[in-house]
XYZ file of N, CA and C in Angstrom:
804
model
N 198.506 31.023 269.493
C 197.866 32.234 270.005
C 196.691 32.601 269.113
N 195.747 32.841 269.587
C 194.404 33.162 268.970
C 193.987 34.891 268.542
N 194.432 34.815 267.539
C 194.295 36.463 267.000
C 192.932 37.232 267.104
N 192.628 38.033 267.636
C 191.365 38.772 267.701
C 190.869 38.681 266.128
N 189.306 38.951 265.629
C 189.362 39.409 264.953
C 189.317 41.035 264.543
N 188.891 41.480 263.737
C 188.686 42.917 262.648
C 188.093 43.859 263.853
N 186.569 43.556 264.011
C 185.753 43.405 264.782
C 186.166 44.016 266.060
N 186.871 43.019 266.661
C 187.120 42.865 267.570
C 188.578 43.740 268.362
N 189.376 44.197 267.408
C 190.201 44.784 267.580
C 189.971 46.648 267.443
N 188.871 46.447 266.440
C 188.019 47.809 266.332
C 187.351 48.414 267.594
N 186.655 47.586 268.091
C 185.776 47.616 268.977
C 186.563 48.084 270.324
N 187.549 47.293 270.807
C 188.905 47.464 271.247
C 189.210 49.165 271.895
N 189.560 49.559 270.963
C 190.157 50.652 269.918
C 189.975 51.862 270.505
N 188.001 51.392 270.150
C 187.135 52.620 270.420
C 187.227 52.624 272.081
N 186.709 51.704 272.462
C 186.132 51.465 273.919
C 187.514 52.226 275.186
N 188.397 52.123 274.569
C 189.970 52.757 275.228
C 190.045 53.648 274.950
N 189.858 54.307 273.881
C 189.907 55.660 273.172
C 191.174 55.681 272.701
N 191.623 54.770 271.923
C 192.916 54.512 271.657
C 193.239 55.985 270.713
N 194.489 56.709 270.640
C 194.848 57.593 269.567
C 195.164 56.913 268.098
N 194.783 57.914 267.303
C 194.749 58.183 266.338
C 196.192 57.331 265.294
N 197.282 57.736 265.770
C 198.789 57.184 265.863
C 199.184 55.842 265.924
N 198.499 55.907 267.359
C 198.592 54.154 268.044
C 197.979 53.428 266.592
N 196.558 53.691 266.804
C 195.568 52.982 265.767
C 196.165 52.796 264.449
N 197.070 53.722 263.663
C 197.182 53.660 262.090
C 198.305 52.380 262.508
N 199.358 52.723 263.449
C 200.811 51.414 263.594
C 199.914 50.125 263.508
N 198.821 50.329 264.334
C 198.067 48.812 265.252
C 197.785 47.884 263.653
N 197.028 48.597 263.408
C 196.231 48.067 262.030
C 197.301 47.859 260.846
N 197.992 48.307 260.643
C 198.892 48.137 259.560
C 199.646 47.241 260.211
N 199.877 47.234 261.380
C 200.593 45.505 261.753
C 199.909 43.759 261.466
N 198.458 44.757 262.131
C 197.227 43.737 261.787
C 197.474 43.441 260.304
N 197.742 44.347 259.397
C 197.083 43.963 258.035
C 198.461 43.291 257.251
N 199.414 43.415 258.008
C 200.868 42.609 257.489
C 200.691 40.631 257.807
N 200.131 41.318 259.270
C 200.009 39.829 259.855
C 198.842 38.866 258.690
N 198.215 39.463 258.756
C 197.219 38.821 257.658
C 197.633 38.280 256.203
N 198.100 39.360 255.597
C 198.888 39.138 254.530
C 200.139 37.985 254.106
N 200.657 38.249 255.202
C 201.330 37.300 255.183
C 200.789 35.390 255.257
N 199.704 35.451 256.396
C 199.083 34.355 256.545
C 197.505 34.131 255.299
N 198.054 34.998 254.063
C 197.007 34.377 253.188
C 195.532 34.933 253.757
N 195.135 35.318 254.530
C 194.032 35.988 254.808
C 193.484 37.069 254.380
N 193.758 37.587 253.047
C 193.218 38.380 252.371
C 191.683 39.201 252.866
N 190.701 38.340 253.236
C 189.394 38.382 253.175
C 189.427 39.961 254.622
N 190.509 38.913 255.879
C 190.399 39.729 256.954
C 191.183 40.956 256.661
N 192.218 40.530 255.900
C 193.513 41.968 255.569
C 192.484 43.629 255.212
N 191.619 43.128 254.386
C 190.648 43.931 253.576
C 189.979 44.739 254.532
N 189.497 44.227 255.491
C 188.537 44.708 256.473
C 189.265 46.387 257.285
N 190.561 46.096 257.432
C 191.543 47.101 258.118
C 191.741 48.173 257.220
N 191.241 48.330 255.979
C 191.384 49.123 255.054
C 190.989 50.705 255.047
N 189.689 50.681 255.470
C 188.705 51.476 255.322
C 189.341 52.409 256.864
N 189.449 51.389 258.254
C 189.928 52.195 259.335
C 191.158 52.737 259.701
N 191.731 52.306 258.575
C 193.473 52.728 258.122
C 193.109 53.949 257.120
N 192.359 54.367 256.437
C 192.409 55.608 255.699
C 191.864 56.201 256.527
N 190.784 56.270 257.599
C 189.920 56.998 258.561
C 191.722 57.648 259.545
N 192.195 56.713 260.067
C 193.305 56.934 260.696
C 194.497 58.023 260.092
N 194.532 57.716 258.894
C 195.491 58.498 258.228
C 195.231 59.970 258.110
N 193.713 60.389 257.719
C 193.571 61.259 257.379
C 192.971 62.530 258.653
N 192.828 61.518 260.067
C 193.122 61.840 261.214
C 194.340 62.714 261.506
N 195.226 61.550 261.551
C 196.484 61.885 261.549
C 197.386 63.549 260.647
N 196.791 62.917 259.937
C 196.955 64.266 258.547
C 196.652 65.594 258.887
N 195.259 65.826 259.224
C 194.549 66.920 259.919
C 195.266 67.510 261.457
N 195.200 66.769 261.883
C 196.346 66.918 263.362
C 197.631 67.578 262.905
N 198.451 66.809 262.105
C 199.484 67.748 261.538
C 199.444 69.151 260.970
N 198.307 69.190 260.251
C 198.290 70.530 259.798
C 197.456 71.385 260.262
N 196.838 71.273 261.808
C 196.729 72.011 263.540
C 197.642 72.410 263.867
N 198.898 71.574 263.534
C 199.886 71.893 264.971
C 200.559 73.237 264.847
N 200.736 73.827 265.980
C 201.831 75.488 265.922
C 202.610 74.915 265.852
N 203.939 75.947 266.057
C 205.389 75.859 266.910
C 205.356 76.049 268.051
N 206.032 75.172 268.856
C 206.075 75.091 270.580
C 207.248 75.975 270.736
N 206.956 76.626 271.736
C 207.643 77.752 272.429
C 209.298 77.580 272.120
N 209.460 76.381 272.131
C 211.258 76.356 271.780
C 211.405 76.815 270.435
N 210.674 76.196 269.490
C 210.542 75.852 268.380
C 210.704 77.615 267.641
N 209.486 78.406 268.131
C 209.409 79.839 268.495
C 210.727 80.851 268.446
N 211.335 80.224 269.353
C 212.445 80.731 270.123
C 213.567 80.713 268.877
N 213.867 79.500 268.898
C 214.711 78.674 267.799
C 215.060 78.890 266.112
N 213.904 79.403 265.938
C 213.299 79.563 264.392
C 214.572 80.608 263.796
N 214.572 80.050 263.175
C 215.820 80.744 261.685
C 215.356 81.310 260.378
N 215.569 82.376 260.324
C 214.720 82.397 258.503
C 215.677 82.157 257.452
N 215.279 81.745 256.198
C 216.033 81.432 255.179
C 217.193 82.098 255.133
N 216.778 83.581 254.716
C 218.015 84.523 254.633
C 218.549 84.762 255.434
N 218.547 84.744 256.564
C 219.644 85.209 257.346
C 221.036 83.795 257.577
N 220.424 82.858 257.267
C 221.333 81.597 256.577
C 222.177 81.501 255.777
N 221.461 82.053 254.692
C 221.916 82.668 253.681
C 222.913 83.143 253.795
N 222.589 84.852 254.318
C 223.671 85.909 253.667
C 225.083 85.334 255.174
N 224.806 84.602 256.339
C 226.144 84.047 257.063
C 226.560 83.251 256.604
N 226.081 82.450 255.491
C 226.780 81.658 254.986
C 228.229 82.345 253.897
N 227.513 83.433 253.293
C 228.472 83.878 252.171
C 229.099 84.904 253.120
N 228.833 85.082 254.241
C 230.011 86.105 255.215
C 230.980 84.875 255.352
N 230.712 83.748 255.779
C 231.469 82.705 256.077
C 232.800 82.535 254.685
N 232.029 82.628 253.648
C 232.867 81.922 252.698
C 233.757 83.016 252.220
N 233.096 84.545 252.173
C 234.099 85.711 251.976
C 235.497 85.991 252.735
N 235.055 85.517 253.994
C 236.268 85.763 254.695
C 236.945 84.313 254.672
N 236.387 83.449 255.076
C 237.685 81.772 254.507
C 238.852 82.519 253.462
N 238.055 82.644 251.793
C 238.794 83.187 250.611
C 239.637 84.241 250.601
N 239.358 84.977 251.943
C 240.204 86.325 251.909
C 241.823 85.654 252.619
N 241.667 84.880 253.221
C 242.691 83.679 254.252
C 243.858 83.585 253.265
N 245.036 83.450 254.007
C 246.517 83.237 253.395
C 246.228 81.405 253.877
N 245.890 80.801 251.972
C 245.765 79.437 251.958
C 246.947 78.186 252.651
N 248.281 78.978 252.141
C 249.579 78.310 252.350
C 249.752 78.492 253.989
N 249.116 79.090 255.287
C 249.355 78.605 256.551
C 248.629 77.871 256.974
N 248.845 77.425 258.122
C 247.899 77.504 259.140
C 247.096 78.291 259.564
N 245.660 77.876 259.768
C 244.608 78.376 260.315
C 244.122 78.531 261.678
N 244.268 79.592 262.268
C 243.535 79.429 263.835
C 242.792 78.276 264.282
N 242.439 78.083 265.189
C 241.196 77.209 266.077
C 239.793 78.006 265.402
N 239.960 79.469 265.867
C 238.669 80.277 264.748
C 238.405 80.468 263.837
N 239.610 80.769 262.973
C 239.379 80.506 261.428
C 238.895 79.016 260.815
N 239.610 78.224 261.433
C 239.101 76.363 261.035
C 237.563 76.238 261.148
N 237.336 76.763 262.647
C 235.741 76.560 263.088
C 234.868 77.090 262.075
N 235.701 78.820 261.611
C 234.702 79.487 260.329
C 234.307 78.599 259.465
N 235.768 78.445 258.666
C 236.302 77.219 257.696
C 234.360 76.366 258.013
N 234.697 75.517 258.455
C 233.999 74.422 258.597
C 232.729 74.528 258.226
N 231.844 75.672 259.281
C 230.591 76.416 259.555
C 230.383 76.346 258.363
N 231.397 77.185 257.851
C 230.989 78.115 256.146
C 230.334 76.945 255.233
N 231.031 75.806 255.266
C 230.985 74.206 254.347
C 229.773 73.630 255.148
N 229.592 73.440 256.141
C 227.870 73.241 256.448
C 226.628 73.666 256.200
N 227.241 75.083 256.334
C 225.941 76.075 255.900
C 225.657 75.824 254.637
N 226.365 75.769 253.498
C 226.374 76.227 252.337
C 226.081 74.153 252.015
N 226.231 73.531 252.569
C 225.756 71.796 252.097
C 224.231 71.776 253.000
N 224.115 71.880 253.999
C 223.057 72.081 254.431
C 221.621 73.023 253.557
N 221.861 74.245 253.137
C 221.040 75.060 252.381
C 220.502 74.319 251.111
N 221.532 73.317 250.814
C 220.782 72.645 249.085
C 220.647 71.448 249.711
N 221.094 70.771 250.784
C 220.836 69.314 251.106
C 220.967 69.109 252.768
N 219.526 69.616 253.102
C 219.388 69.511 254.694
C 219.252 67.861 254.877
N 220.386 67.305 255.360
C 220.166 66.178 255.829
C 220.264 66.012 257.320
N 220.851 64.923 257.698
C 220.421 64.929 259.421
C 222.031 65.122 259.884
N 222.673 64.426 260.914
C 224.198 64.844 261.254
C 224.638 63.702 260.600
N 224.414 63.227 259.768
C 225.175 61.977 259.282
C 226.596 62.650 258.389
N 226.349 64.069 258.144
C 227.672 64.398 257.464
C 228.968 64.744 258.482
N 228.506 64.004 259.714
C 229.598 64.477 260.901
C 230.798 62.615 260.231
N 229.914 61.648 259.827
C 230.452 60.360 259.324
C 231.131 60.226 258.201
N 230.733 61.446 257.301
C 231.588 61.161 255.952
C 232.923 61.015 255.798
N 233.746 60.267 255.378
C 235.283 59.933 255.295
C 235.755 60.167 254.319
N 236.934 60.592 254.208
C 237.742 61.101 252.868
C 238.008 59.830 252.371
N 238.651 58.837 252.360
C 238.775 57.810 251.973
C 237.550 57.077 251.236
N 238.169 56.642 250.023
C 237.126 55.805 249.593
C 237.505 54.298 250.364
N 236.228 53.435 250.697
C 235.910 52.410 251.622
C 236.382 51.193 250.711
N 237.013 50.149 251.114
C 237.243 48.819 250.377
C 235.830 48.243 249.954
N 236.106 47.046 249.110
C 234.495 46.948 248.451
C 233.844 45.724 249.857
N 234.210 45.892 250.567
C 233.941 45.117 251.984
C 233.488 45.654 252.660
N 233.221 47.342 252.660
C 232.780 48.215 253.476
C 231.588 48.486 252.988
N 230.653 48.055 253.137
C 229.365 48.954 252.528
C 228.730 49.511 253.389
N 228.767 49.685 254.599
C 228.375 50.737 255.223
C 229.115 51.827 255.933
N 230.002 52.744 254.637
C 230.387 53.352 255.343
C 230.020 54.760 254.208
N 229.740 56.285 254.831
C 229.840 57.283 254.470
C 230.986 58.069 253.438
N 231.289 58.034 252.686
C 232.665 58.873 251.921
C 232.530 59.817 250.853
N 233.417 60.013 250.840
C 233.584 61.211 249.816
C 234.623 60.845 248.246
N 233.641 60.459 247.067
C 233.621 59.552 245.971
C 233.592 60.890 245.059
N 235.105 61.627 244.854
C 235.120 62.931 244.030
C 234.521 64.212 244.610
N 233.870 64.249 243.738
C 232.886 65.250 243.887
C 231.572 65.078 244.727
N 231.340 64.268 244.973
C 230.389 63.885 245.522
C 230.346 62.913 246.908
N 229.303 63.157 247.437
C 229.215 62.657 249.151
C 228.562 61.420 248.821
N 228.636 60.716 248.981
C 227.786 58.854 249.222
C 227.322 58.740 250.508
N 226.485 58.348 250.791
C 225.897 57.860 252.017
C 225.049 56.503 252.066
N 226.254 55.584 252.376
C 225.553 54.477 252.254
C 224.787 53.908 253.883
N 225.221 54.695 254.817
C 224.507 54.027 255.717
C 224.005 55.058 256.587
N 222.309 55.298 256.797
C 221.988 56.242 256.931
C 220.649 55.592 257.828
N 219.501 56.233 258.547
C 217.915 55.802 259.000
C 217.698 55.045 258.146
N 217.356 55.845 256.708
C 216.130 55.423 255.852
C 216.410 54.654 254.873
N 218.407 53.655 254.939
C 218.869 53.708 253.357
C 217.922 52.076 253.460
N 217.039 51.809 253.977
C 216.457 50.506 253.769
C 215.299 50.539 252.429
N 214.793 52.398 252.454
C 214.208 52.651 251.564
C 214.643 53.312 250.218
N 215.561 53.926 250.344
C 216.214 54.653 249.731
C 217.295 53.935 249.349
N 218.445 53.327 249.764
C 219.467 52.795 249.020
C 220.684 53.931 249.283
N 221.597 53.972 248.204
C 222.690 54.629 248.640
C 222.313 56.276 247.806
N 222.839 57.289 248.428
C 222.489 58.714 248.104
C 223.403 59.242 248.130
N 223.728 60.049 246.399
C 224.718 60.742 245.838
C 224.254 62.035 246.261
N 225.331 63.079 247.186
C 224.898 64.869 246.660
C 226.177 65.355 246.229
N 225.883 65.467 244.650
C 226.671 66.402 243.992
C 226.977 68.021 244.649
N 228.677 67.964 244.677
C 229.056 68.717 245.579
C 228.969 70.339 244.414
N 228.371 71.405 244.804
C 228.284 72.500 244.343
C 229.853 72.949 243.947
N 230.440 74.314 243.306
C 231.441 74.861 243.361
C 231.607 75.843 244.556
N 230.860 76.098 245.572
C 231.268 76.739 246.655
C 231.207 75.397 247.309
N 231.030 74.432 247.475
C 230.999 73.509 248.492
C 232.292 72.747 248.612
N 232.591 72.625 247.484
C 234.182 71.903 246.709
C 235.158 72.821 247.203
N 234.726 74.337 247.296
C 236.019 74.999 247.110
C 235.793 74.761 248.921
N 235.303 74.706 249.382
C 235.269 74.834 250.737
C 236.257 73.762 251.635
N 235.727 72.536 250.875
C 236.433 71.634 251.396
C 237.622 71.197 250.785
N 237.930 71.668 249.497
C 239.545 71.626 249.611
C 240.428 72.259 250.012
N 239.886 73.389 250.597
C 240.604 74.434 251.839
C 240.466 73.511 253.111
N 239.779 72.775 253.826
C 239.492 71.641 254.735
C 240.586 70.587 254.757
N 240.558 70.233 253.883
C 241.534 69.143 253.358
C 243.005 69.524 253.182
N 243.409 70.439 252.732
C 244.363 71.437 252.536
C 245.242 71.524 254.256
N 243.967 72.066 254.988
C 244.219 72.553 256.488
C 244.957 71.273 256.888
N 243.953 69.526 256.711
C 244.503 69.015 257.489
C 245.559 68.039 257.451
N 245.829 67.748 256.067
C 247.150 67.446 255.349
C 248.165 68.525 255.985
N 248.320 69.816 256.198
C 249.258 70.637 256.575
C 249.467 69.656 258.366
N 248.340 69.435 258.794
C 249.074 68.777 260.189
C 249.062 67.522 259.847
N 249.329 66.614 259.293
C 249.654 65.312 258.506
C 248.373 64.589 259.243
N 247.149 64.719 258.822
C 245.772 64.084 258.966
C 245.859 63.608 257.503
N 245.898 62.223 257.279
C 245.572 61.541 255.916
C 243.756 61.281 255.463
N 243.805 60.654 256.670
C 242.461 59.962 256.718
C 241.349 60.270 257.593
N 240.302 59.864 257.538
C 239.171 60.028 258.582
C 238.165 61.089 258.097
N 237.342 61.375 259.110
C 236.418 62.286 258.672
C 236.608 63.305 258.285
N 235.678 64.154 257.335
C 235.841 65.238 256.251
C 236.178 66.632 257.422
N 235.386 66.357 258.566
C 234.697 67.409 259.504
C 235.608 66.633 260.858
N 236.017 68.124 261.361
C 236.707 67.743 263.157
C 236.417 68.771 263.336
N 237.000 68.275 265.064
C 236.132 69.557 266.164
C 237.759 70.462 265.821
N 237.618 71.750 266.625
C 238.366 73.234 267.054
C 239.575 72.058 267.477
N 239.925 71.022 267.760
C 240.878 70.245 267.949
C 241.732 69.416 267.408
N 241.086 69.389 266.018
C 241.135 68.326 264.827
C 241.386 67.164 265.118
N 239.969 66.950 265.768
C 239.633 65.454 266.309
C 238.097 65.026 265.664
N 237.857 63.477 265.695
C 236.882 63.155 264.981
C 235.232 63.797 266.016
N 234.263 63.966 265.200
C 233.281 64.678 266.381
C 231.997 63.071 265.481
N 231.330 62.914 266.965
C 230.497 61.736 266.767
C 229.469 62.689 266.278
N 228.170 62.330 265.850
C 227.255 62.725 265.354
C 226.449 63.733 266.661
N 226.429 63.741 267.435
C 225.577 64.194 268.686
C 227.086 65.232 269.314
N 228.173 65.120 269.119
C 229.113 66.025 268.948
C 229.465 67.129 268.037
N 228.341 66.846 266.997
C 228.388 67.307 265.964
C 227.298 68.736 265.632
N 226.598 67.792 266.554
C 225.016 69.123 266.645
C 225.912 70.143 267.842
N 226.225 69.707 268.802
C 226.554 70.656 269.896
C 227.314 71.334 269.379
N 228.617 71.339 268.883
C 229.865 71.869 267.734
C 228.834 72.878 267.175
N 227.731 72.790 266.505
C 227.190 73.531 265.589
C 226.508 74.617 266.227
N 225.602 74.258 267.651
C 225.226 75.253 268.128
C 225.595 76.120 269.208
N 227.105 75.982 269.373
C 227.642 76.529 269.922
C 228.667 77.732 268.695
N 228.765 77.191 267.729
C 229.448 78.112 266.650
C 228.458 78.472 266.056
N 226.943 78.683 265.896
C 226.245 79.104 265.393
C 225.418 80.760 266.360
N 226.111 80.697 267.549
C 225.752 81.898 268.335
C 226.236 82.780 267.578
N 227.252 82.950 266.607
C 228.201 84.231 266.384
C 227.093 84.786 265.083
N 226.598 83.799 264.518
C 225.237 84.468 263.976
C 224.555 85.704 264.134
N 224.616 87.014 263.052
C 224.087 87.581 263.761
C 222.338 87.213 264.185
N 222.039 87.679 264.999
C 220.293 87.461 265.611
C 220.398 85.779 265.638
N 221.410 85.200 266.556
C 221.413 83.796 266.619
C 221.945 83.803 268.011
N 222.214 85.061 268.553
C 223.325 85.218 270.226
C 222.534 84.068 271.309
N 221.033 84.454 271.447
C 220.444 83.688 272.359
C 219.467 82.596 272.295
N 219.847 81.912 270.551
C 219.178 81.141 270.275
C 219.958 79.597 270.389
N 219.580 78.304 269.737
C 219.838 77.302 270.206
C 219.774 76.686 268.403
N 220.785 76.988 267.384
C 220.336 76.512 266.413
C 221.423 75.728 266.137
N 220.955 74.163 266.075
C 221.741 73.067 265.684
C 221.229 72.779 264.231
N 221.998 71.471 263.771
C 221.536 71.233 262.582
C 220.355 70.806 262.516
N 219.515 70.458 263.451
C 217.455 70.320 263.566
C 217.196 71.486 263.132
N 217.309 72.843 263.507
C 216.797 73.849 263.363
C 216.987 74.488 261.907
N 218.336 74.294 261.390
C 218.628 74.728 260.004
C 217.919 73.612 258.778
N 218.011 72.419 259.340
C 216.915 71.454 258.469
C 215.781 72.023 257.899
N 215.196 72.043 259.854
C 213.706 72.363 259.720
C 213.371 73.732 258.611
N 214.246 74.706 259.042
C 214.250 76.017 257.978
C 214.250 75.955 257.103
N 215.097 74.723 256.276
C 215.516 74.964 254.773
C 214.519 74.377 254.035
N 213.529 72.898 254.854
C 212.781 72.358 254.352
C 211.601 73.116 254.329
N 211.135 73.660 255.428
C 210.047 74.155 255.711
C 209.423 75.481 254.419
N 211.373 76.056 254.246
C 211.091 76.946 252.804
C 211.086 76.497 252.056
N 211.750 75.525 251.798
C 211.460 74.999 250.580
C 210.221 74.135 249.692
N 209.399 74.051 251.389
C 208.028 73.421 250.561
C 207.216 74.822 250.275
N 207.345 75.745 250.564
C 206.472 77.106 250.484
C 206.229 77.000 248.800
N 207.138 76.388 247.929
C 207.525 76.556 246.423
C 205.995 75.107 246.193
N 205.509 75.571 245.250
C 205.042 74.693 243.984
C 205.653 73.547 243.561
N 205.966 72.629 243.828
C 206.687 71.295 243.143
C 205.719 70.334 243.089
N 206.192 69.335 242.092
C 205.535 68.090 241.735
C 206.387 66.935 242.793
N 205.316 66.297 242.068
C 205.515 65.162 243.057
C 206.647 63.996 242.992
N 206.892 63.970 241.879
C 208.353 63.833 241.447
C 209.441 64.526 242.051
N 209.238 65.722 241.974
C 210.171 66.300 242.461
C 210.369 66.745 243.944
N 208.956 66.724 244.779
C 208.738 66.616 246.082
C 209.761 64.417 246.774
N 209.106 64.109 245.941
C 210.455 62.587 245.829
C 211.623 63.144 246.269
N 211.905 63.117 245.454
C 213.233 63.565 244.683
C 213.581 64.106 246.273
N 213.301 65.852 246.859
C 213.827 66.283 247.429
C 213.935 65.445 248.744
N 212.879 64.727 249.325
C 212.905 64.111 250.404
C 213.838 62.592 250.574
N 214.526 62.256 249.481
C 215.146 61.395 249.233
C 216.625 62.168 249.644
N 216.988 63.114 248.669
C 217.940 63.821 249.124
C 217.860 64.616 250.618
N 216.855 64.494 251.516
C 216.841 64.809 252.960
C 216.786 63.555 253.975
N 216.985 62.429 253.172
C 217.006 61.003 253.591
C 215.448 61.316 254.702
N 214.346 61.396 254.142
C 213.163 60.914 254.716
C 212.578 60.429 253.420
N 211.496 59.978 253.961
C 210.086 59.569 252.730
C 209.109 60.661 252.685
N 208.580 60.290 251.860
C 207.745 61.459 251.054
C 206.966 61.944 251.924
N 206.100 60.894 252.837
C 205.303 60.881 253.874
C 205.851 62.009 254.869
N 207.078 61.167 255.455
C 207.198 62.684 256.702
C 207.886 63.478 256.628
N 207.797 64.249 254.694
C 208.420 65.650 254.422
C 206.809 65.874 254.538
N 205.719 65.759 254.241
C 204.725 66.244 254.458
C 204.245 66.441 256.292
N 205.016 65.721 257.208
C 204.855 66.250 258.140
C 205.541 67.455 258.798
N 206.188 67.957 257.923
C 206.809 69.081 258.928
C 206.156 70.380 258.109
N 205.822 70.833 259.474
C 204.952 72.029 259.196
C 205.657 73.166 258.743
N 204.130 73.838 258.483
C 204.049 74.924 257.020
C 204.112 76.305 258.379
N 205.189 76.703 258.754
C 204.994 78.160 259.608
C 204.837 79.749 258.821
């Protein structure tokens, strides 16, 4: 097959009015293909219309509003916040040695999301975490290693690798009330998190679970806030802060993205 050249793929580009998007994927495929085949000379050429693209791209992002759902949807920090520690006041007020309602469990649970979510917005992958530690044959599986959550199999762990979040002292105490609950109905094993049924909830079972127990929120009755929406919140405040770039790392590692598209989510 006869590869266009530089030129020629540019030219292309324009004449279609190709986007901005399309163009940065196109060329950075172009410039792999090259690379790979020792063509340095042509790789070079894609350079200059790959930063034009990027910084396209870049500008566009920091245009964009919130779309009307988005609007709708929006959560502010604190009010996260202070339901989270309504959540955890009343769990602690709970007679530990029974059984727990279907509503109290659901609290239970909420309370331990909110409060892991607020220091480590990740995606629903914590609907996968397993109490069990995994045989050394398992490497892709999610668990709970002490104190701490592992996530070995995740979108991004191709870049990232495996990701420790050190579990807080409200987060610990949360879930050994969890654990507590489901040892009382002889649950040994399996996931950390079940539905109002104490059954396993898939990841996309996991968002719905959330925004359906997240109505009792106050100023949340007629909103739609799953774990996208509490992400988006926690990150979105949390870039408002001054950090380095190290430490901008750092956090987007612990949100299992790359550095790149914590800089895409917008500044409201």
């Amino acid at each position: 097959v006869e590869i266009p050249t530089p030129e020629q793929v540019i030219d292309y580009m324009d004449r279609n009015k190709v986007g901005s998007t399309r163009r940065m994927l196109s060329f950075t495929a172009m410039k792999v293909w090259h690379k790979c085949h020792g063509e340095e000379k042509e790789r070079r050429r894609y350079g200059a219309p790959l930063v034009d693209c990027k910084r396209c791209v870049d500008s566009q992002y920091e245009k964009q509003q919130k779309s009307e759902t988005e609007t709708k949807n929006w959560v502010e920090q604190g009010c996260l916040k202070k339901y989270a520690a309504t959540l955890r006041t009343e769990t602690y007020a709970l007679d530990k040695n029974q059984l727990f309602t279907k509503d109290q469990y659901a609290r239970l649970q909420l309370g331990f999301m909110l409060t892991y979510l607020l220091k480590y917005p990740v995606r629903r992958d914590l609907a996968t975490v397993q109490w069990a530690v995994p045989d050394e044959e398992d490497k892709e599986t999610n668990f709970l290693d002490g104190k701490e959550v592992v996530y070995q199999k995740y979108k991004t762990s191709k870049f990232h690798g495996t990701i420790r979040h050190k579990l807080s002292r409200d987060m610990w105490r949360l879930l050994a009330l969890i654990r507590k609950q489901q040892k009382m109905r002889k649950i040994d094993d399996g996931p950390i998190l079940l539905s109002r049924y104490w059954r396993a909830m898939s990841p996309n079972a996991f968002g719905m679970w959330m925004k359906r127990e997240m109505k009792k929120c106050p100023g949340c009755e007629d909103k739609s806030v799953g774990c996208m929406a509490v992400r988006k919140s926690v990150i979105t405040h949390k870039r408002r802060g001054c950090m380095s770039f190290q430490k901008r790392q750092q956090f987007a590692k612990e949100c299992m993205h790359s550095a790149r598209q914590q800089e895409f989510y917008r500044k409201f």
